[in-house]
Short mmCIF file of C-alpha atoms in Angstrom, two decimals:
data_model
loop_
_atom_site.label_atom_id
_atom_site.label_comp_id
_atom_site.label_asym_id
_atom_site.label_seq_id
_atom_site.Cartn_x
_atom_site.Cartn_y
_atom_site.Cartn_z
CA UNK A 618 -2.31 -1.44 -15.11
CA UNK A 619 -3.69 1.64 -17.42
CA UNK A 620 -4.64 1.19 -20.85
CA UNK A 621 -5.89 4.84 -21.17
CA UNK A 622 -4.32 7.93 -19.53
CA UNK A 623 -7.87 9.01 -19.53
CA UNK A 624 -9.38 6.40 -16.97
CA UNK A 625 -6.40 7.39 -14.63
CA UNK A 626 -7.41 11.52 -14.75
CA UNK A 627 -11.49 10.79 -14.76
CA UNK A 628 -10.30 8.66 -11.43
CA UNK A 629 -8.41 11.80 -9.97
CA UNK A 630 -10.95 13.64 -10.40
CA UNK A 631 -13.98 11.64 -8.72
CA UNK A 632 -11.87 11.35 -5.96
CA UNK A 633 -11.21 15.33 -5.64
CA UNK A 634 -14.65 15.54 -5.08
CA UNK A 635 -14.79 12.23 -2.50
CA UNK A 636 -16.78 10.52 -4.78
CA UNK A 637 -17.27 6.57 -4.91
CA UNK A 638 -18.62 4.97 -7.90
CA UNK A 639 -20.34 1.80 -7.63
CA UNK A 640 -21.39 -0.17 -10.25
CA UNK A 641 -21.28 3.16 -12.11
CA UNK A 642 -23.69 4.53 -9.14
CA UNK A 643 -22.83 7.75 -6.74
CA UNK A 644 -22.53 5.63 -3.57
CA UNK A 645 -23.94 7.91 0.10
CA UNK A 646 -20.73 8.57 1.63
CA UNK A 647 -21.70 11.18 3.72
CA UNK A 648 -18.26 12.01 5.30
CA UNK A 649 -17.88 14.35 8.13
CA UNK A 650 -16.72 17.84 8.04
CA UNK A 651 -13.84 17.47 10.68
CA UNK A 652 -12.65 20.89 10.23
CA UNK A 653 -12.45 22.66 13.73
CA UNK A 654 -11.73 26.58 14.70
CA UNK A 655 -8.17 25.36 16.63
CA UNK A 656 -8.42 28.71 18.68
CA UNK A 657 -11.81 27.37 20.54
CA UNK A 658 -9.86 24.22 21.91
CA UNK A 659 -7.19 24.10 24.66
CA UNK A 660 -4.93 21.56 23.32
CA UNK A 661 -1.68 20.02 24.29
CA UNK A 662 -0.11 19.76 21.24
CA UNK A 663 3.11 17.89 19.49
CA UNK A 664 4.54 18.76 16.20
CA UNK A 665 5.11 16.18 13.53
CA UNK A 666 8.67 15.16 14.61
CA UNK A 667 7.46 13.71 17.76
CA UNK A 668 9.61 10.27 19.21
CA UNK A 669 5.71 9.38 19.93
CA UNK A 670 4.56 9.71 16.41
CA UNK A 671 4.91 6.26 14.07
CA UNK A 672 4.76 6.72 10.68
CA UNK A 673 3.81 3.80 8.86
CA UNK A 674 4.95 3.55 4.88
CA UNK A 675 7.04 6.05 3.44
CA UNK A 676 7.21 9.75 4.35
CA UNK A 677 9.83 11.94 3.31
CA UNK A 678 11.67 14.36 5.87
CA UNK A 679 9.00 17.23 5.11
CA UNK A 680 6.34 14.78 6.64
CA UNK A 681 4.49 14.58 3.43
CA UNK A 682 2.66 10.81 2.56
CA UNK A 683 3.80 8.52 -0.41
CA UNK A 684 3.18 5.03 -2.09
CA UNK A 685 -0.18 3.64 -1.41
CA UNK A 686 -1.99 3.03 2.25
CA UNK A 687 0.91 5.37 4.08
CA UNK A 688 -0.57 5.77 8.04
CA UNK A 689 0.37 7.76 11.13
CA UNK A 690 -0.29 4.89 14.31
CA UNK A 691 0.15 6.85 18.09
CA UNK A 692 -1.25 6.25 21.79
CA UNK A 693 -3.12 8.69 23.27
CA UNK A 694 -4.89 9.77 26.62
CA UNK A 695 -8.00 11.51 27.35
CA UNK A 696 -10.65 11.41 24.71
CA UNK A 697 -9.59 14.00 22.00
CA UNK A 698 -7.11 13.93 19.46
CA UNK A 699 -6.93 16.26 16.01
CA UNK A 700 -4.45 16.46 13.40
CA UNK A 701 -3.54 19.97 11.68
CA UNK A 702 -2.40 19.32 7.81
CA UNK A 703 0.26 21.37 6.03
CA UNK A 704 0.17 23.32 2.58
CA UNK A 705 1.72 20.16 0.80
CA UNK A 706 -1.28 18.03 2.17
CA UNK A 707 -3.51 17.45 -1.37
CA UNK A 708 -7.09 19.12 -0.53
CA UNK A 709 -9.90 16.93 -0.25
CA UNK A 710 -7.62 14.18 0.29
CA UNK A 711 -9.69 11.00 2.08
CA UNK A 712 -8.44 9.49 4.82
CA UNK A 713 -9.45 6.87 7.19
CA UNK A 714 -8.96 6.48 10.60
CA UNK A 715 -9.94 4.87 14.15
CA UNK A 716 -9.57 4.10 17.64
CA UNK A 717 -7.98 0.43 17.64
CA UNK A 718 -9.44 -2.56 15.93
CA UNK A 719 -12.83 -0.22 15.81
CA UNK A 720 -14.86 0.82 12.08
CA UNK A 721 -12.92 2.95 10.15
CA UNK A 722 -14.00 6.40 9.64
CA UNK A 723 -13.70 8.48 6.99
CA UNK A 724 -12.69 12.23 6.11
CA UNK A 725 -11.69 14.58 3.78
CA UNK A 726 -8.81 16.81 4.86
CA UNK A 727 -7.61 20.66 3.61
CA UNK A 728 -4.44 22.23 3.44
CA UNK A 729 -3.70 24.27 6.40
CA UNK A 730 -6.60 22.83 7.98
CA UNK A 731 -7.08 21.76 11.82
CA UNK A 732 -9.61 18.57 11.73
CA UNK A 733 -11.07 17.28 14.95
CA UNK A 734 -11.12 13.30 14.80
CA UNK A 735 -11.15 11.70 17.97
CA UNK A 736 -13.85 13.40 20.54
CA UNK A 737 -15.47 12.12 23.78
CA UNK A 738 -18.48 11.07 21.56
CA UNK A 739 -16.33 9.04 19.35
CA UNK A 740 -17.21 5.29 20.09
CA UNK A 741 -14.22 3.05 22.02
CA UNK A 742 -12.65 6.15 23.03
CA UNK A 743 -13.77 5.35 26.88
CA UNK A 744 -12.72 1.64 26.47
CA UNK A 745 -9.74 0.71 28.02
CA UNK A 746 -9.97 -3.06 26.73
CA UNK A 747 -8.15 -4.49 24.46
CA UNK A 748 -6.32 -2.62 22.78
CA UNK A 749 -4.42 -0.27 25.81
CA UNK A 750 -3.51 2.60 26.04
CA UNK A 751 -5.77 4.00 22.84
CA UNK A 752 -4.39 3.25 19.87
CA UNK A 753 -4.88 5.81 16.81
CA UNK A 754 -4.63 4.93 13.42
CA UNK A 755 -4.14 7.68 9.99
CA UNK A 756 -4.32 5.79 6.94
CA UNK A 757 -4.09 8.02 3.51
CA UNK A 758 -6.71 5.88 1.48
CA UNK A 759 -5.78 7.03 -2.27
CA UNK A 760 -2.30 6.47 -4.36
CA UNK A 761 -2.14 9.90 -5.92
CA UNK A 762 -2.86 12.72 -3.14
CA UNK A 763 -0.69 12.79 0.01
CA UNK A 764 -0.78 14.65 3.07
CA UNK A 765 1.50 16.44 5.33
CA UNK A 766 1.66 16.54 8.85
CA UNK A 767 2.14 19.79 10.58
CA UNK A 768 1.02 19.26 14.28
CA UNK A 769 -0.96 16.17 16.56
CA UNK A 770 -3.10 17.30 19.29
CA UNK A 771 -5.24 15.73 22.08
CA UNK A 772 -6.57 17.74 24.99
CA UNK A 773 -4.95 20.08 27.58
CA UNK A 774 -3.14 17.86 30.21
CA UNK A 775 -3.31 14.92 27.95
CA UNK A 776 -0.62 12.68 26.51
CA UNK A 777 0.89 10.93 23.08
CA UNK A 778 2.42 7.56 23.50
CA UNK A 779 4.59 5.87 21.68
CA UNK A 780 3.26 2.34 20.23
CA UNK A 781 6.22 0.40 20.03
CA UNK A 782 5.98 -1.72 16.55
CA UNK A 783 4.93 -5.36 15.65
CA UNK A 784 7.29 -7.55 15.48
CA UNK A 785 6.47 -8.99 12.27
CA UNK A 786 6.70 -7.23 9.58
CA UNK A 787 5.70 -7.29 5.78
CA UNK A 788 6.12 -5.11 2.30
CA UNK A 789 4.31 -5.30 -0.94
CA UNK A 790 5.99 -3.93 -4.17
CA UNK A 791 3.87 -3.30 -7.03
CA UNK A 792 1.73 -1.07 -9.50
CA UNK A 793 -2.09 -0.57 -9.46
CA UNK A 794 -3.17 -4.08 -9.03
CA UNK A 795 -1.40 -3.42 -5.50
CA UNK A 796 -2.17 0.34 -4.52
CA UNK A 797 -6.04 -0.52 -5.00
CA UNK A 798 -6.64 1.34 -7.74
CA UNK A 799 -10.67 1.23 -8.83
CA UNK A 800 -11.60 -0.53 -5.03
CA UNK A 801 -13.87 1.33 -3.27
CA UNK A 802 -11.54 2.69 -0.71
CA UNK A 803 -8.37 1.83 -3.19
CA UNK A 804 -5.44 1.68 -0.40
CA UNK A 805 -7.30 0.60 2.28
CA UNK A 806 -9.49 -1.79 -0.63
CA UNK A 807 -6.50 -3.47 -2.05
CA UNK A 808 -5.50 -7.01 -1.75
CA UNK A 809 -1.87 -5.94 0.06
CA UNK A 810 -3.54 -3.76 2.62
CA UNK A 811 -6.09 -7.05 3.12
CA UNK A 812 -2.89 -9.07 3.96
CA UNK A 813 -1.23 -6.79 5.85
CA UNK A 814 -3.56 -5.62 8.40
CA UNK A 815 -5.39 -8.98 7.97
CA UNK A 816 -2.83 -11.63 9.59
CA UNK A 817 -3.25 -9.08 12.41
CA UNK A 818 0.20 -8.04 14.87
CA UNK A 819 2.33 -7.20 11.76
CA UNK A 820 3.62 -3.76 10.50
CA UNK A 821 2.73 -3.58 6.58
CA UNK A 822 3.98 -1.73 3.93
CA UNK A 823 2.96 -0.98 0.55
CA UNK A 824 5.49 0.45 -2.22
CA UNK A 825 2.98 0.74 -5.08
CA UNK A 826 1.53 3.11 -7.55
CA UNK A 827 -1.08 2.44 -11.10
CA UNK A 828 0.81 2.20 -14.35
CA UNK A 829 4.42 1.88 -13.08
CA UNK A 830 6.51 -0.87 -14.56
CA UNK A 831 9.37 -2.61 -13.24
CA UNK A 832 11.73 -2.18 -16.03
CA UNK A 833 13.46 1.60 -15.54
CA UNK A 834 11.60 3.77 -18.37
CA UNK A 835 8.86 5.58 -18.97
CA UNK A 836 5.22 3.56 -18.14
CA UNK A 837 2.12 5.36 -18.81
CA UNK A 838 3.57 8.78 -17.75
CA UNK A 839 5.88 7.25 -15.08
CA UNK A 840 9.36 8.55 -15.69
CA UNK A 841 10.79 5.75 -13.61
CA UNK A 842 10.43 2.03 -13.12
CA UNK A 843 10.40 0.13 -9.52
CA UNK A 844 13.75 -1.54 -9.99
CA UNK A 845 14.70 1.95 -9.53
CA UNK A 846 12.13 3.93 -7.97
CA UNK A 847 11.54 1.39 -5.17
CA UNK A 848 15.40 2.72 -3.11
CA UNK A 849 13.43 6.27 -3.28
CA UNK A 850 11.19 8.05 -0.35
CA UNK A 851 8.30 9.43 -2.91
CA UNK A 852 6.78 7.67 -5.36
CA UNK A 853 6.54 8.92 -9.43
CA UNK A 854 3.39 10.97 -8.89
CA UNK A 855 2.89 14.98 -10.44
CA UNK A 856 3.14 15.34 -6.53
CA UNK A 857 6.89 13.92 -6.77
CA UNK A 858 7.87 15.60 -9.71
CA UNK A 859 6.29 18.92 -8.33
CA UNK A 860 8.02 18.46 -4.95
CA UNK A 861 11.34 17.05 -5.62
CA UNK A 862 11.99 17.88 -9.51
CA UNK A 863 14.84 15.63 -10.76
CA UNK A 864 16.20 15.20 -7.57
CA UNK A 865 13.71 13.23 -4.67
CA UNK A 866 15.16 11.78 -1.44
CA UNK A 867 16.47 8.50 -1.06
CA UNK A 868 14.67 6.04 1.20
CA UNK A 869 16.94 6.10 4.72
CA UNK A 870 16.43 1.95 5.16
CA UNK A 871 18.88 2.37 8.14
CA UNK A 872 15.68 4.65 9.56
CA UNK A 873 12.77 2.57 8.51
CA UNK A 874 10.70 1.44 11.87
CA UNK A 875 11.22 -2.28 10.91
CA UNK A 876 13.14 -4.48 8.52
CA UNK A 877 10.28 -6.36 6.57
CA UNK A 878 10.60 -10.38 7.17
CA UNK A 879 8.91 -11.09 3.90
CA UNK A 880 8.62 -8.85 0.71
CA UNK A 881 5.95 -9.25 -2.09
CA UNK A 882 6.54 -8.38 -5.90
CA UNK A 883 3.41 -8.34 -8.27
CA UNK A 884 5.05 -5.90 -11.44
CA UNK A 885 5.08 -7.07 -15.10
CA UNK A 886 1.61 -5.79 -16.31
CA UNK A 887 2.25 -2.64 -17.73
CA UNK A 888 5.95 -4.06 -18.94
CA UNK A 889 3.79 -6.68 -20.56
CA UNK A 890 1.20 -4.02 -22.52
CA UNK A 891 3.04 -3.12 -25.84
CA UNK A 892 1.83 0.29 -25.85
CA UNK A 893 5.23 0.67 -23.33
CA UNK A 894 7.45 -1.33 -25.52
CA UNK A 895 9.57 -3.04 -23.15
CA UNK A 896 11.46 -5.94 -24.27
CA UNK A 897 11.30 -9.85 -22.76
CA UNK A 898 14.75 -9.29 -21.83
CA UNK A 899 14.65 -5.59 -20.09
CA UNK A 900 12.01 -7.14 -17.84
CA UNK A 901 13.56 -9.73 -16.55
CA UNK A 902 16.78 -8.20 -15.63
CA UNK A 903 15.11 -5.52 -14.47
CA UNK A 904 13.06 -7.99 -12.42
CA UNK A 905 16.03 -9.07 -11.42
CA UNK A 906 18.10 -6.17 -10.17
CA UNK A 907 14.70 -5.37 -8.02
CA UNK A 908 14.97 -8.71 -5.71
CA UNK A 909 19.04 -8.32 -5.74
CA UNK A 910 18.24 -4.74 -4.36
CA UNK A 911 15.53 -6.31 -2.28
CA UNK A 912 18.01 -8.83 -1.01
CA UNK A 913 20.76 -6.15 -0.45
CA UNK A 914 18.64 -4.35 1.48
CA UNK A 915 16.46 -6.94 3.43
CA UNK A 916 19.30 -9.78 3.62
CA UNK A 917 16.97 -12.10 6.12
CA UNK A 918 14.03 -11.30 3.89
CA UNK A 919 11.68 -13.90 2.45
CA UNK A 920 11.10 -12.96 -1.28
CA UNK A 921 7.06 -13.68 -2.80
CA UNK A 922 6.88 -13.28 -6.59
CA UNK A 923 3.65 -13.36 -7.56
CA UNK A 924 2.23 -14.88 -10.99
CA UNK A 925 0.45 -12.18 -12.98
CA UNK A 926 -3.19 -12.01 -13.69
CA UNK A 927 -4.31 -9.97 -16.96
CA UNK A 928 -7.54 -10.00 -17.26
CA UNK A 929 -9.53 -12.68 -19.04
CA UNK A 930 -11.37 -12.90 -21.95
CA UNK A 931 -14.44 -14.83 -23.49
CA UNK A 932 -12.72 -18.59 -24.61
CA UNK A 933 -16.17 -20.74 -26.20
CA UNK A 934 -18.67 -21.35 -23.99
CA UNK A 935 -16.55 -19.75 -20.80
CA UNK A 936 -13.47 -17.30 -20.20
CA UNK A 937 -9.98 -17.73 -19.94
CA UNK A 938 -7.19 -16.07 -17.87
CA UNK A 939 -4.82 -14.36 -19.98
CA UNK A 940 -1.13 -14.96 -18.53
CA UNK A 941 2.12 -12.81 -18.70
CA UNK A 942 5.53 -13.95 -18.56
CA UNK A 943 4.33 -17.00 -16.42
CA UNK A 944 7.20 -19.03 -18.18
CA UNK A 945 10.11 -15.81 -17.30
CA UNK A 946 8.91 -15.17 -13.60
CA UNK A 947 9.08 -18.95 -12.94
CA UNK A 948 12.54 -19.09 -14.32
CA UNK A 949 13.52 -15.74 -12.37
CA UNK A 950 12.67 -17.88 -9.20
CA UNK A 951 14.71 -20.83 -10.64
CA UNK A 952 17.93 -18.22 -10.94
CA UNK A 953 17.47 -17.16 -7.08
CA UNK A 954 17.27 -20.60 -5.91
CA UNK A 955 20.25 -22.19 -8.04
CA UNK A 956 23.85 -22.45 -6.71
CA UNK A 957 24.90 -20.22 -9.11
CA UNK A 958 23.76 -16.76 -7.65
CA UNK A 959 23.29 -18.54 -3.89
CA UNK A 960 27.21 -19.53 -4.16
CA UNK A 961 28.06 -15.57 -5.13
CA UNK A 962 25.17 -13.27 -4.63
CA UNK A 963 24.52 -9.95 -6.14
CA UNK A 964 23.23 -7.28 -4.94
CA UNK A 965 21.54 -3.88 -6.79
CA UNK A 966 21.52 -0.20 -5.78
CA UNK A 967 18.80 1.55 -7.44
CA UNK A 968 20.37 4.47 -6.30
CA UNK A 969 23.87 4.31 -7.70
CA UNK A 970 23.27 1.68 -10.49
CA UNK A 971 25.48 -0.42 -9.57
CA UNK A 972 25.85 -4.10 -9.14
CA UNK A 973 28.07 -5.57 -6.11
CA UNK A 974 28.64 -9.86 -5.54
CA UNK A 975 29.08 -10.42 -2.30
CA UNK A 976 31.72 -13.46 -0.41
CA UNK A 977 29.38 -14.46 1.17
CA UNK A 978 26.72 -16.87 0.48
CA UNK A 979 22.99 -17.10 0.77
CA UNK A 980 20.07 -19.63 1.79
CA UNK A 981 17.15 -19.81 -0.29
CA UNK A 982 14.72 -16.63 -0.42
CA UNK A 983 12.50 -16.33 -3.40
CA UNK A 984 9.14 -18.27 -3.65
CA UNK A 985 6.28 -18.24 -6.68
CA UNK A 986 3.37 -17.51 -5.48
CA UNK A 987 0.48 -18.64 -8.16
CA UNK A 988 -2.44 -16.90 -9.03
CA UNK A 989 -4.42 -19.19 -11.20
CA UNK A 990 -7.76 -20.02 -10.13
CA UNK A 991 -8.10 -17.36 -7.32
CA UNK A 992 -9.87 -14.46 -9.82
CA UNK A 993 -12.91 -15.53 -12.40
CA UNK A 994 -13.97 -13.13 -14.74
CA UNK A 995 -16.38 -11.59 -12.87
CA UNK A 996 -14.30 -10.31 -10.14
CA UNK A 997 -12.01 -8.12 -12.79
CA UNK A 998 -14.26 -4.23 -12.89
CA UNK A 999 -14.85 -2.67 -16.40
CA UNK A 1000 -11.67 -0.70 -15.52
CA UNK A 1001 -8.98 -4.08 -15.62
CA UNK A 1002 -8.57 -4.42 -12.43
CA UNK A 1003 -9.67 -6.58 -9.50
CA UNK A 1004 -13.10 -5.63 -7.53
CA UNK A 1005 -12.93 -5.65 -4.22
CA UNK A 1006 -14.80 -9.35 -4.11
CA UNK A 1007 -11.79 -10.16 -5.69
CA UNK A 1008 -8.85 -7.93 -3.99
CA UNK A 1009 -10.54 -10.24 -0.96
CA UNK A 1010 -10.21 -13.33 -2.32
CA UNK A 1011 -6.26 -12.71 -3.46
CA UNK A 1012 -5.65 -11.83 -0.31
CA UNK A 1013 -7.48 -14.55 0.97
CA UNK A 1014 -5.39 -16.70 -0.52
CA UNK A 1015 -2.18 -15.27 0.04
CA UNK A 1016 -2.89 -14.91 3.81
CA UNK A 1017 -3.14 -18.65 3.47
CA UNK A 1018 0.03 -19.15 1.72
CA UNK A 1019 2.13 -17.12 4.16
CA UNK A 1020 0.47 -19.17 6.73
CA UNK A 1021 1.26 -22.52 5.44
CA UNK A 1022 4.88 -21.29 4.04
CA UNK A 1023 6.31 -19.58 6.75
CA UNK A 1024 4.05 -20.85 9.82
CA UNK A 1025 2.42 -17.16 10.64
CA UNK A 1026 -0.57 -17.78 12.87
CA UNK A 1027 -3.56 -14.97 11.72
CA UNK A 1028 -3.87 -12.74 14.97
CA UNK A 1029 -6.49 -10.01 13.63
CA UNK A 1030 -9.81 -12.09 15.10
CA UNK A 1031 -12.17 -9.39 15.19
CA UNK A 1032 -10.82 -5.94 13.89
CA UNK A 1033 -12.63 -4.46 10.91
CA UNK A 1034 -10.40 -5.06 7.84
CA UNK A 1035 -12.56 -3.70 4.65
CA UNK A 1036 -15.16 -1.37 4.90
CA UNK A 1037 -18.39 -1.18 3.60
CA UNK A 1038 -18.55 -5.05 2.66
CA UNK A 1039 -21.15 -5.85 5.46
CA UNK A 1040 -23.65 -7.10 3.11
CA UNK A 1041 -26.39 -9.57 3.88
CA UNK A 1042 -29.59 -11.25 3.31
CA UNK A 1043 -31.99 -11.63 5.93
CA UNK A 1044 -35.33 -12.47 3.52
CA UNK A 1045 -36.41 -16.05 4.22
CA UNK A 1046 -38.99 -15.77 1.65
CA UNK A 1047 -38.28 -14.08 -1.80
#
């Protein structure tokens, strides 16, 4: 959600500079300077179309990052590894990254840059337990910037393995509320990535960017909406438009690394803010067309909807949640599960606008996932959207659903999920 175009470029521009605000306070990141002179290092080095490469999210065929959280996951011997970025890579971009379930690190990266991130003095790198071989992991933490890949190197002699996938596999579609927009480390800070790399053994995706709305029109200076956007490689950044003009790539589903097992829609907030004037009706078949496409695509897919949270506001002596289209995303659920479309279902291409009903028909798919009473007022930021207290608890919550709804044990038992939350008390007396 964005209620003012200014709170979106005074956020682009703290994070040009790698800044993190907290609680309106410059918070000591102190980030590395990774850049490295490549000519004083023998490397053995593999350019950015390498079988051992796994890129995780979308990236279009010029190697250049998209959508929120997009990573780069390889094996690797020896104890060096460096990445050299493209002119397309966004300068001072942050990204985080690490040596398997390890801290994440963080860096900013430059254009045409070579940046030294793995080195025999980086701790794990001489552990062989238990995550073997080495596992490296690029995340790109913020929804605007991007980054492109130009070549992956580790040290002369050395090796890149390929780190065959998870089996189980999940997506998140959405708009800010999803990317992480206003969390401290926004992609790798939202309530998707918290899921994702939280149940632990499962590939995670997350198709999201701040102010977009599902309904196809313009949303807060998005010239598209998901239900067509989402069958697209690049999202609707100035990066997009920039890069691709009228005319960006399709998303090659036939190519994606895995087929996601269950999907997760949170999209109706900006639809629902009248400054974008979308009507009851465009939203929900717009909503609509986006889990047919979703279906189309994903056929054994397990469909989450997820009940919106807006904010709350002071109600007497407490607060109240303030709801939108609880009664229309119920009844969108209702449609999916009722003979009617199960008997003949439809299916949506984003690409091509068209609608097609298939022979064939389906078993159930689409779930409601309810929101009320995870979020109190307190863990919504001045900004509208969740803090990361409270990106934690939704995701909490939602790891729990999956759990109990589709029987997915929770693997991750150790690895650092969100950074910089260690936070403690250790006075007895006070």
């Amino acid at each position: 959600m964005l209620s003012k175009k200014f709170s979106y470029l005074l956020s682009l521009t703290a994070l040009a500079s790698g800044t993190i605000l907290q609680n309106g306070q410059v918070r000591i990141t102190n980030y590395p300077d990774t850049r490295v002179d490549i000519s004083s290092y023998e490397f053995q080095t593999y350019d950015a179309n390498a079988t051992e490469l796994s890129y995780k999210g979308r990236w279009d065929s010029k190697k250049v990052s998209w959508w929120s959280a997009p990573g780069l996951v390889f094996g690797f011997t020896g104890d060096t590894v460096a990445i050299t970025f493209r002119e397309l890579t966004t300068d001072a971009t942050l990204i985080g990254y690490r040596i398997g379930g390890l801290d994440w690190s963080f860096t900013n990266v430059t254009a045409g840059a070579t940046h030294l991130l793995v080195s025999p003095k980086t701790p794990g790198v001489n552990e062989t337990f238990p995550v073997n071989p080495l596992r490296f992991e690029l995340r790109v933490t913020n929804w605007a910037y991007g980054v492109q890949i130009d070549k992956v190197h580790v040290a002369s002699g050395e090796l890149l393995i390929k780190i065959p996938p998870y089996k189980r596999s999940i997506e998140f579609i959405g708009d800010s509320l999803t990317s992480g927009m206003y969390t401290s480390y926004e992609g790798l800070s939202s309530f998707a990535y918290g899921v994702g790399a939280g149940l632990g053994d499962t590939e995670w995706y997350v198709t999201a960017y701040p102010g977009i709305c599902v309904s196809d029109q313009d949303c807060w200076g998005n010239p598209r909406g998901q239900s067509h956007q989402w069958f697209y490689a690049s999202d609707t950044s100035w990066r997009a438009s920039q890069l691709w003009g009228d005319e960006p790539e399709s998303w090659d589903f036939d190519k994606q690394e895995t087929t996601p097992d269950i999907v997760i829609i949170n999209l109706g907030t900006n639809d629902n803010n009248t400054e974008n004037h979308v009507s009851t009706e465009t939203y929900v078949d717009a909503y609509k067309k986006l889990i047919q496409g979703v279906h189309g695509k994903y056929p054994e897919a397990q469909v989450l909807v997820m009940q919106l949270w807006m904010g709350f506001h002071p109600y007497g002596n407490s607060y109240q949640q303030d709801l939108g289209y609880e009664l229309e995303l119920k009844d969108i659920v209702a449609y999916f599960n009722s003979d009617q479309y199960l008997s003949k279902p439809a299916i949506w291409d984003g690409t091509t606008n068209t609608t097609t009903t298939l022979d064939t028909p389906s078993k159930s798919f689409v779930h409601y996932f309810s929101t009320k009473g995870i979020l109190q007022h307190n863990d919504i930021g001045p900004l509208w959207h969740p803090t990361d207290v409270g990106a934690i608890k939704v995701a909490s919550h939602l790891s729990q659903f999956i759990k109990l709804t589709f029987g997915w044990d929770l693997i991750a038992t150790g690895p650092e999920i969100f950074h910089d939350t260690l936070y403690w008390n250790d006075e007895q007396s006070y």
